[in-house]
Short mmCIF file of C-alpha atoms and ligand atoms in Angstrom, two decimals:
data_model
loop_
_atom_site.label_atom_id
_atom_site.label_comp_id
_atom_site.label_asym_id
_atom_site.label_seq_id
_atom_site.Cartn_x
_atom_site.Cartn_y
_atom_site.Cartn_z
CA UNK F 1 0.09 0.16 0.19
CA UNK F 2 0.67 3.42 -0.19
CA UNK F 3 1.17 3.93 3.16
CA UNK F 4 3.61 1.31 3.95
CA UNK F 5 6.78 3.13 1.42
CA UNK F 6 8.28 5.26 3.58
CA UNK F 7 8.00 8.58 2.05
CA UNK F 8 4.20 8.56 2.14
CA UNK F 9 5.00 7.21 6.34
CA UNK F 10 6.65 10.24 7.20
CA UNK F 11 4.26 12.43 5.45
CA UNK F 12 1.77 10.20 7.16
CA UNK F 13 3.10 9.07 10.44
CA UNK F 14 3.81 11.86 12.45
CA UNK F 15 3.84 9.31 15.79
CA UNK F 16 6.58 6.87 16.70
CA UNK F 17 6.68 4.26 19.00
CA UNK F 18 8.85 1.94 18.98
CA UNK F 19 8.40 -2.20 21.33
CA UNK F 20 11.23 -4.20 21.33
CA UNK F 21 9.55 -7.52 23.49
CA UNK F 22 11.89 -8.22 25.50
CA UNK F 23 9.87 -10.34 27.32
CA UNK F 24 6.19 -11.50 28.28
CA UNK F 25 3.02 -9.48 27.00
CA UNK F 26 3.58 -6.20 29.10
CA UNK F 27 5.89 -3.94 26.66
CA UNK F 28 3.72 -4.30 23.87
CA UNK F 29 1.10 -4.82 26.38
CA UNK F 30 1.75 -0.76 27.51
CA UNK F 31 2.46 0.58 23.87
CA UNK F 32 -0.63 -0.65 22.45
CA UNK F 33 -3.08 0.42 24.77
CA UNK F 34 -1.06 4.05 24.13
CA UNK F 35 -0.76 4.45 20.29
CA UNK F 36 -4.57 3.41 20.37
CA UNK F 37 -5.71 5.83 23.24
CA UNK F 38 -3.12 8.74 21.06
CA UNK F 39 -5.37 7.63 17.45
CA UNK F 40 -8.63 7.63 19.57
CA UNK F 41 -8.38 10.47 22.18
CA UNK F 42 -5.72 12.96 20.61
CA UNK F 43 -5.61 12.34 16.83
CA UNK F 44 -2.90 11.65 16.26
CA UNK F 45 -1.42 9.27 13.48
CA UNK F 46 0.81 6.59 14.98
CA UNK F 47 2.65 4.07 13.57
CA UNK F 48 4.12 1.42 15.99
CA UNK F 49 6.87 -0.55 15.18
CA UNK F 50 7.31 -4.03 17.17
CA UNK F 51 9.91 -6.80 17.13
CA UNK F 52 7.83 -9.72 18.09
CA UNK F 53 3.77 -9.81 16.80
CA UNK F 54 3.23 -13.35 18.46
CA UNK F 55 3.71 -12.05 21.52
CA UNK F 56 1.34 -8.92 19.78
CA UNK F 57 -1.19 -11.52 18.66
CA UNK F 58 -1.55 -13.37 22.10
CA UNK F 59 -3.11 -10.03 23.17
CA UNK F 60 -4.67 -8.89 20.08
CA UNK F 61 -5.77 -12.02 18.40
CA UNK F 62 -6.82 -9.76 15.55
CA UNK F 63 -2.93 -9.17 14.40
CA UNK F 64 -1.39 -10.86 12.05
CA UNK F 65 1.87 -12.09 13.28
CA UNK F 66 2.79 -12.80 8.86
CA UNK F 67 2.19 -9.36 7.65
CA UNK F 68 5.26 -6.51 7.56
CA UNK F 69 2.09 -3.67 7.80
CA UNK F 70 -1.25 -3.65 9.28
CA UNK F 71 -3.98 -1.22 10.40
CA UNK F 72 -5.16 -2.17 13.60
CA UNK F 73 -8.40 0.03 15.28
CA UNK F 74 -6.43 3.03 13.66
CA UNK F 75 -3.01 2.65 14.41
CA UNK F 76 -0.61 1.48 11.41
CA UNK F 77 1.23 -1.61 13.13
CA UNK F 78 5.07 -2.31 11.45
CA UNK F 79 7.02 -5.68 11.96
CA UNK F 80 10.57 -4.40 13.21
CA UNK F 81 12.77 -6.75 11.26
CA UNK F 82 16.06 -7.32 12.19
CA UNK F 83 17.41 -5.37 9.11
CA UNK F 84 15.86 -1.54 9.43
CA UNK F 85 13.78 -1.09 6.11
CA UNK F 86 15.21 2.59 5.63
CA UNK F 87 11.87 4.65 6.61
CA UNK F 88 11.94 8.31 7.68
CA UNK F 89 11.28 9.37 10.78
CA UNK F 90 7.98 10.95 12.19
CA UNK F 91 7.75 14.63 14.45
CA UNK F 92 7.14 12.40 17.72
CA UNK F 93 9.64 9.60 18.79
CA UNK F 94 8.64 6.91 21.70
CA UNK F 95 11.29 4.49 22.35
CA UNK F 96 9.67 2.43 25.05
CA UNK F 97 11.63 0.98 27.75
CA UNK F 98 15.19 2.32 26.22
CA UNK F 99 14.36 -0.28 23.35
CA UNK F 100 17.55 1.10 20.58
CA UNK F 101 16.62 2.54 17.87
CA UNK F 102 18.36 1.72 14.53
CA UNK F 103 21.20 3.09 13.84
CA UNK F 104 20.46 4.65 10.45
CA UNK F 105 16.68 5.59 11.96
CA UNK F 106 19.01 7.99 14.39
CA UNK F 107 20.77 8.88 11.18
CA UNK F 108 17.02 9.83 9.55
CA UNK F 109 16.07 11.83 13.10
CA UNK F 110 19.32 13.62 12.97
CA UNK F 111 19.21 14.36 9.57
CA UNK F 112 15.62 16.17 8.99
CA UNK F 113 14.99 19.13 9.44
CA UNK F 114 13.07 20.01 12.46
CA UNK F 115 14.67 17.42 15.02
CA UNK F 116 11.46 14.72 16.63
CA UNK F 117 10.62 14.95 20.01
CA UNK F 118 12.65 11.86 21.24
CA UNK F 119 11.34 10.02 23.87
CA UNK F 120 12.35 7.14 26.22
CA UNK F 121 9.23 6.06 27.87
CA UNK F 122 10.07 3.72 31.13
CA UNK F 123 9.19 1.72 32.99
CA UNK F 124 6.78 2.19 36.41
CA UNK F 125 7.92 2.93 39.39
CA UNK F 126 6.51 4.59 43.07
CA UNK F 127 9.65 5.64 44.01
CA UNK F 128 10.52 9.27 44.89
CA UNK F 129 13.35 10.02 42.52
CA UNK F 130 11.07 9.78 39.21
CA UNK F 131 9.28 12.83 39.82
CA UNK F 132 12.57 14.69 39.51
CA UNK F 133 13.64 12.68 36.68
CA UNK F 134 10.40 12.86 34.43
CA UNK F 135 10.94 15.35 31.82
CA UNK F 136 14.24 15.50 32.17
CA UNK F 137 16.41 15.75 29.12
CA UNK F 138 18.81 12.11 28.45
CA UNK F 139 20.89 11.90 25.83
CA UNK F 140 22.11 13.84 22.24
CA UNK F 141 22.45 12.37 19.65
CA UNK F 142 24.02 14.41 16.73
CA UNK F 143 21.83 17.35 17.85
CA UNK F 144 18.71 15.34 18.56
CA UNK F 145 17.81 15.59 22.84
CA UNK F 146 16.51 12.15 24.27
CA UNK F 147 13.91 13.58 27.10
CA UNK F 148 13.12 10.98 30.08
CA UNK F 149 9.17 10.27 29.99
CA UNK F 150 8.40 7.97 34.03
CA UNK F 151 4.90 6.94 33.86
CA UNK F 152 3.98 7.67 37.87
CA UNK F 153 1.85 7.36 40.44
CA UNK F 154 2.43 11.19 41.29
CA UNK F 155 1.60 14.79 40.03
CA UNK F 156 4.86 15.39 38.79
CA UNK F 157 6.14 12.82 36.32
CA UNK F 158 3.33 11.33 33.75
CA UNK F 159 0.75 9.78 35.18
CA UNK F 160 -0.59 5.68 33.97
CA UNK F 161 -2.32 4.80 30.55
CA UNK F 162 -6.06 6.20 31.84
CA UNK F 163 -8.77 5.40 28.19
CA UNK F 164 -11.06 8.25 28.29
CA UNK F 165 -14.55 7.04 30.01
CA UNK F 166 -12.81 3.53 31.60
CA UNK F 167 -13.31 3.83 35.27
CA UNK F 168 -17.25 5.16 33.98
CA UNK F 169 -17.34 1.45 32.30
CA UNK F 170 -16.37 -0.08 34.97
CA UNK F 171 -18.19 0.75 37.60
CA UNK F 172 -21.26 0.17 35.26
CA UNK F 173 -20.89 -3.32 34.34
CA UNK F 174 -19.79 -3.96 37.74
CA UNK F 175 -23.48 -2.50 38.78
CA UNK F 176 -24.93 -4.33 36.32
CA UNK F 177 -24.55 -8.24 37.77
CA UNK F 178 -26.29 -9.72 34.49
CA UNK F 179 -23.69 -8.54 32.77
CA UNK F 180 -20.68 -10.09 34.91
CA UNK F 181 -22.34 -13.34 34.75
CA UNK F 182 -22.78 -13.41 30.37
CA UNK F 183 -19.09 -12.21 30.49
CA UNK F 184 -18.02 -15.05 32.85
CA UNK F 185 -20.19 -17.55 30.86
CA UNK F 186 -18.29 -16.31 27.48
CA UNK F 187 -15.15 -17.89 29.57
CA UNK F 188 -17.20 -21.01 30.14
CA UNK F 189 -17.13 -19.91 34.17
CA UNK F 190 -19.83 -20.70 36.13
CA UNK F 191 -18.75 -19.18 39.62
CA UNK F 192 -19.99 -21.23 42.66
CA UNK F 193 -22.49 -19.65 44.24
CA UNK F 194 -21.46 -17.37 47.70
CA UNK F 195 -17.89 -18.11 46.31
CA UNK F 196 -15.31 -15.11 46.27
CA UNK F 197 -14.30 -15.20 42.60
CA UNK F 198 -10.49 -14.80 42.50
CA UNK F 199 -8.08 -14.25 39.46
CA UNK F 200 -4.39 -15.46 39.29
CA UNK F 201 -2.34 -13.78 36.37
CA UNK F 202 1.88 -13.94 38.11
CA UNK F 203 4.65 -15.64 37.25
CA UNK F 204 6.14 -19.00 38.86
CA UNK F 205 6.39 -18.77 42.61
CA UNK F 206 6.96 -21.28 45.66
CA UNK F 207 3.93 -19.62 47.78
CA UNK F 208 1.24 -20.30 45.54
CA UNK F 209 0.44 -23.91 46.99
CA UNK F 210 0.51 -21.96 50.66
CA UNK F 211 -2.44 -20.12 49.29
CA UNK F 212 -4.29 -22.48 47.27
CA UNK F 213 -3.91 -24.50 50.35
CA UNK F 214 -5.39 -21.71 52.33
CA UNK F 215 -8.65 -21.17 49.89
CA UNK F 216 -8.85 -24.73 50.15
CA UNK F 217 -9.55 -24.97 54.55
CA UNK F 218 -11.02 -21.50 54.40
CA UNK F 219 -14.60 -21.16 55.12
CA UNK F 220 -15.42 -19.37 52.41
CA UNK F 221 -16.01 -21.06 49.08
CA UNK F 222 -12.90 -19.10 46.32
CA UNK F 223 -13.16 -20.23 42.87
CA UNK F 224 -9.84 -19.25 40.95
CA UNK F 225 -9.22 -18.35 37.85
CA UNK F 226 -6.18 -18.98 36.14
CA UNK F 227 -4.86 -17.34 33.04
CA UNK F 228 -2.06 -19.86 30.42
CA UNK F 229 0.57 -18.90 31.51
CA UNK F 230 3.57 -19.67 33.83
CA UNK F 231 2.24 -20.06 37.28
CA UNK F 232 0.69 -23.22 35.96
CA UNK F 233 2.54 -25.65 36.85
CA UNK F 234 2.76 -24.69 40.26
CA UNK F 235 -0.91 -24.80 40.36
CA UNK F 236 -0.76 -27.99 38.75
CA UNK F 237 1.80 -29.16 41.04
CA UNK F 238 -0.29 -28.44 44.34
CA UNK F 239 -3.59 -29.80 42.63
CA UNK F 240 -1.20 -32.80 41.77
CA UNK F 241 -2.99 -33.01 38.36
CA UNK F 242 -2.31 -33.71 34.69
CA UNK F 243 -1.55 -30.98 32.85
CA UNK F 244 -4.82 -28.61 33.07
CA UNK F 245 -7.13 -27.35 29.98
CA UNK F 246 -9.21 -24.76 30.10
CA UNK F 247 -12.35 -24.73 30.93
CA UNK F 248 -12.33 -28.30 33.59
CA UNK F 249 -12.64 -26.71 37.06
CA UNK F 250 -11.31 -28.87 39.49
CA UNK F 251 -12.36 -28.75 42.84
CA UNK F 252 -10.56 -28.90 46.22
CA UNK F 253 -12.30 -28.70 49.46
CA UNK F 254 -13.49 -24.37 49.66
CA UNK F 255 -11.61 -24.20 46.44
CA UNK F 256 -12.41 -24.65 42.95
CA UNK F 257 -8.96 -24.04 40.24
CA UNK F 258 -10.72 -23.15 37.10
CA UNK F 259 -7.98 -22.18 34.44
CA UNK F 260 -8.65 -19.30 32.05
CA UNK F 261 -7.66 -18.93 27.67
CA UNK F 262 -5.35 -16.45 27.47
CA UNK F 263 -7.66 -13.51 26.14
CA UNK F 264 -7.69 -10.06 24.23
CA UNK F 265 -6.13 -7.49 26.19
CA UNK F 266 -10.23 -5.45 26.84
CA UNK F 267 -11.07 -9.35 27.73
CA UNK F 268 -9.18 -9.23 29.92
CA UNK F 269 -10.24 -5.47 31.76
CA UNK F 270 -13.42 -7.01 32.25
CA UNK F 271 -12.23 -10.02 33.78
CA UNK F 272 -10.55 -8.46 36.61
CA UNK F 273 -13.70 -6.09 37.31
CA UNK F 274 -14.47 -9.61 37.80
CA UNK F 275 -13.18 -11.35 40.12
CA UNK F 276 -13.55 -9.92 44.55
CA UNK F 277 -9.26 -9.77 44.25
CA UNK F 278 -7.30 -10.03 40.97
CA UNK F 279 -3.59 -11.20 41.89
CA UNK F 280 -1.64 -9.36 39.04
CA UNK F 281 1.68 -9.03 37.90
CA UNK F 282 4.47 -7.31 35.68
CA UNK F 283 2.97 -3.33 34.78
CA UNK F 284 0.48 -3.15 32.09
CA UNK F 285 -1.59 -5.73 34.82
CA UNK F 286 -0.61 -4.08 37.25
CA UNK F 287 -2.36 -0.88 36.62
CA UNK F 288 -5.26 -2.48 35.17
CA UNK F 289 -5.76 -4.09 38.50
CA UNK F 290 -6.09 -0.46 39.97
CA UNK F 291 -8.54 0.63 37.77
CA UNK F 292 -10.69 -2.22 38.85
CA UNK F 293 -10.77 -1.16 42.06
CA UNK F 294 -10.35 -4.01 43.53
CA UNK F 295 -8.45 -5.58 46.03
CA UNK F 296 -5.41 -6.47 45.02
CA UNK F 297 -1.89 -9.00 45.11
CA UNK F 298 1.46 -7.70 42.79
CA UNK F 299 3.84 -9.90 41.86
CA UNK F 300 6.42 -7.72 40.64
CA UNK F 301 9.08 -8.35 37.55
CA UNK F 302 12.43 -10.03 38.86
CA UNK F 303 15.18 -7.61 38.72
CA UNK F 304 18.68 -8.12 38.70
CA UNK F 305 20.44 -7.26 42.16
CA UNK F 306 16.18 -6.66 44.38
CA UNK F 307 15.83 -3.49 42.90
CA UNK F 308 12.29 -4.68 42.27
CA UNK F 309 12.20 -4.53 45.61
CA UNK F 310 12.63 -1.12 46.48
CA UNK F 311 9.59 -0.30 44.19
CA UNK F 312 7.81 -3.34 45.66
CA UNK F 313 8.31 -1.06 49.21
CA UNK F 314 7.52 2.26 46.95
CA UNK F 315 4.31 1.50 45.69
CA UNK F 316 3.11 -0.05 49.45
CA UNK F 317 4.63 2.98 50.51
CA UNK F 318 2.25 4.75 49.05
CA UNK F 319 -0.72 2.64 48.34
CA UNK F 320 -1.21 1.67 51.91
CA UNK F 321 -0.88 5.58 53.25
CA UNK F 322 -4.60 6.28 54.66
CA UNK F 323 -5.01 2.70 55.77
CA UNK F 324 -5.28 1.43 59.77
CA UNK F 325 -2.34 0.46 60.74
CA UNK F 326 -4.17 -3.13 61.51
CA UNK F 327 -5.02 -3.36 57.61
CA UNK F 328 -1.68 -1.96 56.33
CA UNK F 329 -0.16 -4.03 57.89
CA UNK F 330 -1.96 -6.67 56.49
CA UNK F 331 -1.58 -5.91 52.82
CA UNK F 332 2.45 -5.24 53.17
CA UNK F 333 2.60 -9.23 54.52
CA UNK F 334 0.84 -10.25 52.31
CA UNK F 335 2.52 -8.68 49.42
CA UNK F 336 5.89 -8.65 50.35
CA UNK F 337 4.93 -13.79 51.39
CA UNK F 338 3.65 -13.17 47.72
CA UNK F 339 7.40 -11.38 46.02
CA UNK F 340 9.57 -14.01 48.35
CA UNK F 341 7.80 -16.74 47.59
CA UNK F 342 7.43 -17.04 51.30
CA UNK F 343 4.19 -19.57 52.88
CA UNK F 344 0.50 -17.42 51.90
CA UNK F 345 -0.97 -19.07 54.84
CA UNK F 346 -1.16 -16.91 57.37
CA UNK F 347 -0.72 -13.16 55.44
CA UNK F 348 -4.10 -14.58 53.72
CA UNK F 349 -6.37 -14.92 56.76
CA UNK F 350 -4.84 -11.43 58.84
CA UNK F 351 -5.48 -10.33 55.15
CA UNK F 352 -9.48 -11.09 55.29
CA UNK F 353 -10.00 -9.23 58.60
CA UNK F 354 -9.47 -5.91 57.52
CA UNK F 355 -11.54 -7.59 54.23
CA UNK F 356 -13.86 -4.33 54.25
CA UNK F 357 -11.33 -1.47 54.75
CA UNK F 358 -8.83 -3.04 52.05
CA UNK F 359 -12.12 -3.21 49.37
CA UNK F 360 -13.30 0.00 50.08
CA UNK F 361 -9.78 1.37 50.41
CA UNK F 362 -9.12 -0.40 46.12
CA UNK F 363 -12.25 2.02 45.10
CA UNK F 364 -10.27 4.92 46.61
CA UNK F 365 -7.57 4.57 45.05
CA UNK F 366 -8.34 4.12 42.05
CA UNK F 367 -10.62 8.18 42.60
CA UNK F 368 -7.87 9.25 43.83
CA UNK F 369 -5.35 8.06 41.32
CA UNK F 370 -8.31 8.84 38.11
CA UNK F 371 -8.26 12.51 39.31
CA UNK F 372 -5.09 12.74 37.68
CA UNK F 373 -4.31 13.68 34.25
CA UNK F 374 -3.65 10.66 31.88
CA UNK F 375 -0.31 8.93 30.49
CA UNK F 376 -1.12 9.84 26.83
CA UNK F 377 -2.69 13.30 27.55
CA UNK F 378 0.10 13.99 29.89
CA UNK F 379 2.69 12.76 26.27
CA UNK F 380 0.28 15.01 24.23
CA UNK F 381 0.91 17.90 26.86
CA UNK F 382 4.37 17.19 27.23
CA UNK F 383 5.00 17.20 23.19
CA UNK F 384 2.79 21.63 22.63
CA UNK F 385 4.87 22.01 25.65
CA UNK F 386 8.20 20.92 23.66
CA UNK F 387 6.80 22.99 20.08
O1 TRH N 401 3.31 -10.25 30.78
P1 TRH N 401 4.52 -9.82 31.70
O2 TRH N 401 5.04 -10.06 32.86
O3 TRH N 401 4.85 -8.08 31.20
C1 TRH N 401 6.21 -7.52 31.53
C2 TRH N 401 6.16 -6.44 32.68
O4 TRH N 401 6.01 -5.67 32.35
C3 TRH N 401 7.73 -5.89 33.20
O5 TRH N 401 7.89 -4.53 33.95
C4 TRH N 401 8.53 -6.44 32.12
O6 TRH N 401 9.74 -5.88 32.53
C5 TRH N 401 8.21 -7.55 31.33
O7 TRH N 401 7.33 -7.58 30.95
C6 TRH N 401 9.25 -7.60 30.01
O8 TRH N 401 2.95 -8.87 33.12
P2 TRH N 401 2.32 -7.49 32.32
O9 TRH N 401 2.69 -5.98 32.27
O10 TRH N 401 1.27 -7.22 33.21
O11 TRH N 401 1.24 -8.29 31.27
C7 TRH N 401 1.05 -8.49 30.47
C8 TRH N 401 -0.21 -8.14 29.52
O12 TRH N 401 -1.11 -9.35 29.25
C9 TRH N 401 -1.18 -6.79 29.62
O13 TRH N 401 -1.62 -5.90 28.78
C10 TRH N 401 -2.30 -7.78 30.23
C11 TRH N 401 -2.62 -9.01 29.25
N1 TRH N 401 -3.28 -9.49 28.97
C12 TRH N 401 -4.62 -10.39 28.04
O14 TRH N 401 -4.07 -9.04 26.96
N2 TRH N 401 -5.33 -11.16 28.46
C13 TRH N 401 -4.85 -12.48 29.19
O15 TRH N 401 -5.20 -13.38 29.55
C14 TRH N 401 -3.55 -12.02 30.29
C15 TRH N 401 -3.52 -12.58 31.36
C16 TRH N 401 -3.17 -10.83 29.91
#
């Protein structure tokens, strides 16, 4: 098509986002969300370069992983090949998660009559230093200045990805029990009567068995939904079953375990809205669980030298600030046990004592975060201030 020829692309695509998939689905999950939102809410022409279309296809099944160029939700999706095709640079260049741009492309940025705005969209962290670094100049390449753009929870950061109307949609959905049941049914889920519905998305975790045992021993039934993925082997080991297939629930005392197929990103959101408690991981599902307004548990992505533990502590500090001392201690103990793969038995029982407070707080936190400018809007504003 004419759109994919390089000269036309330079005229049409004013924003280029680069995503190198390092691991899992967070890299593409975040950039895909941002690309769509820039198109839908800010009328930007966006080109998203992704080096792994198969990972993309998992969260967005309409992607054709064989196609080098395709339009999805108004975003031009381009496969980012090892051999860089000679493409012109856009007005705004967003490199996600410090990915290295092709050298020839950096030359193309520098060769433009007017240098582009070049941003590094960083990882999310609640640490204090983030606000001080957000928006600062980073490196320069042949006169083109790169800037740090940090997502975050505080007013001095770039904020969080949040589509317009998201919280209203979520509340509307949660206010319609039949819509919830219909959606769950479409996933093959009929919640066990009187049960607490929990979703479990996590990395491998030796603490899983102790949590499942605590849920099985509990007086109230739990229906646990586990999207296919890395934590499944631990769940299977505890069940002592052959590989679990999506769709056939296993019951152990009070606990029903059901594996779910990996669903499209929009449906994963809805799944979070349906549940009373969400275990999430990484970066994008972590934010979406906050928008779901329900109590949650975060399995943070491990980093070298345990620097992820500082991030965990920083978030917990913010998140639990307004909780009573007892509820605060309960949340801290649960999250710390989960992230050190320690026993979840006592921390889980303890959290149940504070359930009403923790549940009300999840909605309150969502409201508080939702009152700040969203990341896409902050990015557009950054550009307007820059020109
Ligand atoms: O997949 P992740 O572990 O991604 C991680 C993190 O982003 C981490 O910070 C980063 O360093 C690493 O990747 C490279 O977890 P995350 O961020 O929650 O991304 C999962 C995405 O998958 C998210 O967009 C939601 C989506 N998803 C679906 O679309 N359907 C599903 O069924 C599930 C379970 C998830």
